[in-house]
GROMACS .gro file of C-alpha atoms in nm:
model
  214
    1UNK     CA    1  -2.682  -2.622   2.843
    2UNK     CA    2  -2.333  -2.511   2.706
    3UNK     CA    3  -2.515  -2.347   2.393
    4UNK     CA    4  -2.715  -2.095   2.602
    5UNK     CA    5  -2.541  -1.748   2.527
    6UNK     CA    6  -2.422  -1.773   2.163
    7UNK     CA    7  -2.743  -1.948   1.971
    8UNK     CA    8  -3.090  -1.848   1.961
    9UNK     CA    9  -3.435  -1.926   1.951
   10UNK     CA   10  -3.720  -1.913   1.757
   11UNK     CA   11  -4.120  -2.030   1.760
   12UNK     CA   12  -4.228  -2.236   1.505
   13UNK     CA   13  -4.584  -2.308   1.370
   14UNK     CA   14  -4.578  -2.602   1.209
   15UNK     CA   15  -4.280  -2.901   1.085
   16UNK     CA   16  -4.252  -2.739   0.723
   17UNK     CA   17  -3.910  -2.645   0.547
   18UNK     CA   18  -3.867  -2.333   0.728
   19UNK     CA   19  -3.644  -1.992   0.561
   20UNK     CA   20  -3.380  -1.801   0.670
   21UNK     CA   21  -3.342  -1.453   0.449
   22UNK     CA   22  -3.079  -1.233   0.487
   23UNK     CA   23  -2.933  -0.935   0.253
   24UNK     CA   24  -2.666  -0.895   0.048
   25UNK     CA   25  -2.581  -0.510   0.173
   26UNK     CA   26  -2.622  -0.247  -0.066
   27UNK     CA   27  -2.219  -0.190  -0.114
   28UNK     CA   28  -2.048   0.109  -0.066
   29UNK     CA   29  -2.144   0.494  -0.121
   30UNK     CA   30  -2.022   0.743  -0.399
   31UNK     CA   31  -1.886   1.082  -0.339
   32UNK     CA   32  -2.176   1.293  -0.449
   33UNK     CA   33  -2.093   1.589  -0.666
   34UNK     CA   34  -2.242   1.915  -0.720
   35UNK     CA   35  -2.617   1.933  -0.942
   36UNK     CA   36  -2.509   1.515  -0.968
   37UNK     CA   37  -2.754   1.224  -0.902
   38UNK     CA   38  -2.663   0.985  -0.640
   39UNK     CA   39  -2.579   0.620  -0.773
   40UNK     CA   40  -2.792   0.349  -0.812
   41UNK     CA   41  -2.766   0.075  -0.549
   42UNK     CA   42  -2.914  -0.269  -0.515
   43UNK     CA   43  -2.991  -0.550  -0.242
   44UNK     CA   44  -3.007  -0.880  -0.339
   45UNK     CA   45  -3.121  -1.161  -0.094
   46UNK     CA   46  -2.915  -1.463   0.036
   47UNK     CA   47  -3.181  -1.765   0.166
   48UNK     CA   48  -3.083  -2.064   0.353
   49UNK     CA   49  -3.327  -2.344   0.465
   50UNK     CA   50  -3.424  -2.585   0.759
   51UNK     CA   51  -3.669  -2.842   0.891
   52UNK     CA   52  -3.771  -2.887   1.233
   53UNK     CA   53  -3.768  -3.212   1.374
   54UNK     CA   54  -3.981  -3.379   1.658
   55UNK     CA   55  -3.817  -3.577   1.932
   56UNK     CA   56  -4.032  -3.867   2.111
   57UNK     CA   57  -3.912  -4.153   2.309
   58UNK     CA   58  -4.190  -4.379   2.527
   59UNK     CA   59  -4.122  -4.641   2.846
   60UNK     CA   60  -4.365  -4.890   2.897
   61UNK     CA   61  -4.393  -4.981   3.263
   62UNK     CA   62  -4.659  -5.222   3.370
   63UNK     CA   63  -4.882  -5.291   3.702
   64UNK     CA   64  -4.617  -5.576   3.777
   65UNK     CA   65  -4.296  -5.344   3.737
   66UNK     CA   66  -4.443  -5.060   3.940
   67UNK     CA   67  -4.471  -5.318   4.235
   68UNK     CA   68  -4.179  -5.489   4.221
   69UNK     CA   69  -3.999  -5.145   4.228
   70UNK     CA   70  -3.829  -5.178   4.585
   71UNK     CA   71  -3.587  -4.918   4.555
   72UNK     CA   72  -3.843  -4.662   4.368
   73UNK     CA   73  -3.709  -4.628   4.064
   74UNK     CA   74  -3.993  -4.538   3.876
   75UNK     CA   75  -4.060  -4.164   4.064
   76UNK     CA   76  -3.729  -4.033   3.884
   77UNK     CA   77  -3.870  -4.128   3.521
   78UNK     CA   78  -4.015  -3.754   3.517
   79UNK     CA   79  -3.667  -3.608   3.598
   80UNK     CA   80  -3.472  -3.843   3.391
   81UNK     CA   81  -3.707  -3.768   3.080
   82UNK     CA   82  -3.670  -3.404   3.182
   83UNK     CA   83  -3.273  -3.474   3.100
   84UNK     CA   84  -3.325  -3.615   2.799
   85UNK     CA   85  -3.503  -3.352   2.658
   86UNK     CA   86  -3.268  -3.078   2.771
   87UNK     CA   87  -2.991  -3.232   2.577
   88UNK     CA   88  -3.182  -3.238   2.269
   89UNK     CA   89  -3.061  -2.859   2.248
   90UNK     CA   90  -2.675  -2.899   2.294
   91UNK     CA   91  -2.715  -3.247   2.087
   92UNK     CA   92  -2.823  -3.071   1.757
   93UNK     CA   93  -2.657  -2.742   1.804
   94UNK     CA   94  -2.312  -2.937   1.812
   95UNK     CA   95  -2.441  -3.165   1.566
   96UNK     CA   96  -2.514  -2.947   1.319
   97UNK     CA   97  -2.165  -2.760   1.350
   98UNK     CA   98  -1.988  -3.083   1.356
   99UNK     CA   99  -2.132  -3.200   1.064
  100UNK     CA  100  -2.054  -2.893   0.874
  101UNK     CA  101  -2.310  -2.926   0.625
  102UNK     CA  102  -2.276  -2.704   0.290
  103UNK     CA  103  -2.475  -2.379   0.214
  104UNK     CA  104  -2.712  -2.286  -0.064
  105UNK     CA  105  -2.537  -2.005  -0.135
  106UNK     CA  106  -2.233  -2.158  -0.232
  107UNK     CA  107  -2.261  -2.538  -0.185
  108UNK     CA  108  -1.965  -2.485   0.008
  109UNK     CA  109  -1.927  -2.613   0.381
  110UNK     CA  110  -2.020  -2.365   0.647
  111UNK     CA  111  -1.640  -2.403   0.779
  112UNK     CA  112  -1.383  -2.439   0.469
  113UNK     CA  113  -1.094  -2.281   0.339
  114UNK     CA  114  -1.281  -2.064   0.125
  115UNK     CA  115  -1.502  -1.908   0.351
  116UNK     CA  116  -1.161  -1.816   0.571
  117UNK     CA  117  -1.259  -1.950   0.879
  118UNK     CA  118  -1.126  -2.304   0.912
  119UNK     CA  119  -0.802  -2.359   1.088
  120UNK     CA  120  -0.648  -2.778   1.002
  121UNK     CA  121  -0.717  -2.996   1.274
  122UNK     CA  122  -0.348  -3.022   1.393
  123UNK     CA  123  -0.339  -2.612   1.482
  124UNK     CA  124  -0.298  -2.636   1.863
  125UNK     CA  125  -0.485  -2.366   2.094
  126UNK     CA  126  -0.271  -2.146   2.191
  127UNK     CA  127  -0.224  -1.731   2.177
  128UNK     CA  128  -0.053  -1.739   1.858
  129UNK     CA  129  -0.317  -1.925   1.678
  130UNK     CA  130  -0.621  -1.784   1.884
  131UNK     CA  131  -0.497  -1.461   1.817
  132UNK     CA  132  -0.485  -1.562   1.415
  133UNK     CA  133  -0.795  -1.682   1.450
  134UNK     CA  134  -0.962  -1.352   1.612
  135UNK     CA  135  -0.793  -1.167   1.281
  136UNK     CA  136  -0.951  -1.402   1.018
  137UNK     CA  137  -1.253  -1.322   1.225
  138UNK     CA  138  -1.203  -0.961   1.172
  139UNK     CA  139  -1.122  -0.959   0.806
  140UNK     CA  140  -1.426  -1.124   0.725
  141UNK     CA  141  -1.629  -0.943   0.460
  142UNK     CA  142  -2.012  -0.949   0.299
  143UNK     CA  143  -2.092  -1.089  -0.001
  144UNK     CA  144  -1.963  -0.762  -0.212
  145UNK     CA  145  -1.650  -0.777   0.009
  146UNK     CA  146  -1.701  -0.500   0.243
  147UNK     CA  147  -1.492  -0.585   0.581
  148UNK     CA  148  -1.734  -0.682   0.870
  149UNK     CA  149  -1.459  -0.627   1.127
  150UNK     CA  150  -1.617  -0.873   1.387
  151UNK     CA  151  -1.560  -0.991   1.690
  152UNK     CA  152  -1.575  -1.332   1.865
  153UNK     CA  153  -1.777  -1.353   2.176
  154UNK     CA  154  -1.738  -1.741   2.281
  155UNK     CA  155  -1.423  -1.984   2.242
  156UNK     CA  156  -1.585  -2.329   2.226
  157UNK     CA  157  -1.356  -2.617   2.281
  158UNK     CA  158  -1.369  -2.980   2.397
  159UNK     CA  159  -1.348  -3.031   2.813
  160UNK     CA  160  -0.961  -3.132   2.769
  161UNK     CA  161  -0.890  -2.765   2.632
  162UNK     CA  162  -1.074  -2.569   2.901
  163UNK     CA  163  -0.846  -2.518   3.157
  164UNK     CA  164  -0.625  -2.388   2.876
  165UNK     CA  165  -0.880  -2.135   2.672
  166UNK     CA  166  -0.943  -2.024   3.075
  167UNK     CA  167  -0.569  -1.911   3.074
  168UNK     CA  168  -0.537  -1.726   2.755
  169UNK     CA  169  -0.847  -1.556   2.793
  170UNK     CA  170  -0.879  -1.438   3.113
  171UNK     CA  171  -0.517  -1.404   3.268
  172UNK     CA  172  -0.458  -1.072   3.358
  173UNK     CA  173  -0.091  -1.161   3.222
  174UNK     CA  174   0.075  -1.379   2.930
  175UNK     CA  175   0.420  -1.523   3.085
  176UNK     CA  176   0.716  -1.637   2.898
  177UNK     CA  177   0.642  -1.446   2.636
  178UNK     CA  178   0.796  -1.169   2.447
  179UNK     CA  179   0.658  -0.829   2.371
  180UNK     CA  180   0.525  -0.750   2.730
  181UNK     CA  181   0.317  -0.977   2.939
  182UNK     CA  182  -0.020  -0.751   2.909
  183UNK     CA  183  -0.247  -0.973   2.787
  184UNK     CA  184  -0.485  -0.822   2.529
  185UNK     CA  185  -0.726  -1.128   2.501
  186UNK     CA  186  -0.853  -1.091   2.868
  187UNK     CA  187  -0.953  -0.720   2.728
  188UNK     CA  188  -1.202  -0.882   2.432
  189UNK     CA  189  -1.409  -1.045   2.691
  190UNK     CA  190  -1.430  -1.343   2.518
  191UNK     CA  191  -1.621  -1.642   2.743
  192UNK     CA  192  -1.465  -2.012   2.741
  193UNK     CA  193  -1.716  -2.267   2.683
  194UNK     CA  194  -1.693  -2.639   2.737
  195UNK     CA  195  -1.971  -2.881   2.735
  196UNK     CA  196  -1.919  -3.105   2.999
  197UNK     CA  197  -2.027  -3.452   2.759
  198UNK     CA  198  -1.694  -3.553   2.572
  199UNK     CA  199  -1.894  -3.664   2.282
  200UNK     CA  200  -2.180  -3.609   2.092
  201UNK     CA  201  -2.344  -3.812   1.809
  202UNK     CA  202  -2.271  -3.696   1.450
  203UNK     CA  203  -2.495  -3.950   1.228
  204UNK     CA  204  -2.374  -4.327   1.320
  205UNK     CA  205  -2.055  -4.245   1.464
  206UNK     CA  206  -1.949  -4.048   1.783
  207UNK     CA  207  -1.688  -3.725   1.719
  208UNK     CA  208  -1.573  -3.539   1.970
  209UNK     CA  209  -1.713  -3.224   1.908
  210UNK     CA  210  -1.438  -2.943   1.791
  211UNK     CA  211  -1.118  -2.959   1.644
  212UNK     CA  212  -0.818  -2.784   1.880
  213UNK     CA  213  -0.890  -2.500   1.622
  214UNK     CA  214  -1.204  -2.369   1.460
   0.00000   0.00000   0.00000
């Protein structure tokens, strides 16, 4: 499961529309003077919404299949139906990103130009536009545009761009390049990640799962 590490988990009690609150920060503070009252602040909310979904699949085998089975091929059904619910996991966390759905907050795709954090689809990964990328990250800011200054833990890309995230993350040196050949990505400890399926299905058609830049 490629998605263990940067997504988490939570229980559930029942298949209702489920919440998600978060805060809007309080802002920044005022210089407090002498005999003065501090200023007012307020938190607002920020609310964004899901529904679980159940995943069933049945095989019908009957008394005739089971003994014309000469090469046992029914005694892996429990590990193949094992499988197939482990990918359920990768299949909707991918799905979901893919699909880029919009948020309540601003009707406004998770990854758009407006939320500065989408890169076009012809950027190629490499440490000019990785390292661009890590900066947008930085300069992110809250909802009353106070910086966030974060940091990226995982680089996900499709299995063709592994070998090369491997290289500009954790070489110890950046050749053929000018400015010194330190390399400052290996010191973020960001991790690589590649699912090892090409593909994943995004409503009736199959995408391949990220863009050379996100």
């Amino acid at each position: 499961d490629s998605t263990a590490g940067w997504t988490s988990e939570r229980d559930l009690s029942n298949f209702l529309t489920q919440e998600r609150i978060g805060g809007t920060g309080v802002g920044r503070l005022g210089v407090h003077g002498e005999g003065a009252t501090a200023d007012h602040l307020d938190m607002g909310d920020l609310q964004e919404t899901y529904k679980p979904k159940r995943f069933t699949g049945q095989l019908v085998i009957d008394d005739i299949a089971i003994i014309n089975d000469a090469v046992d091929l029914f005694n892996r059904v429990p590990v193949e139906l094992g499988r197939a619910a482990a990918r359920i996991r990768p299949d909707r966390v991918y799905y979901l990103l893919l699909s880029n759905g919009s948020l309540a907050q601003d009707s406004t795709a998770l990854f758009h130009a407006d939320h500065a954090n989408y890169g076009t689809s012809s950027t190629a990964l490499a440490q000019a536009t990785l390292a661009a990328g890590i900066a947008a990250m930085a300069k992110q800011r809250d909802s009353r545009s106070i910086p966030l200054n974060l940091m990226p833990s995982h680089l996900l890309v499709p299995q063709d761009l592994w070998f090369t995230a491997e290289n500009l993350l954790q070489s110890a040196q950046l050749l053929g390049t000018t400015g010194g050949i330190y390399n400052p990505l290996s010191a973020k400890g960001v991790l690589p990640v590649s699912d090892r399926s090409e593909e994943r299905r995004v409503g009736k058609e199959y995408r391949s799962r990220w863009s050379p830049y996100h």
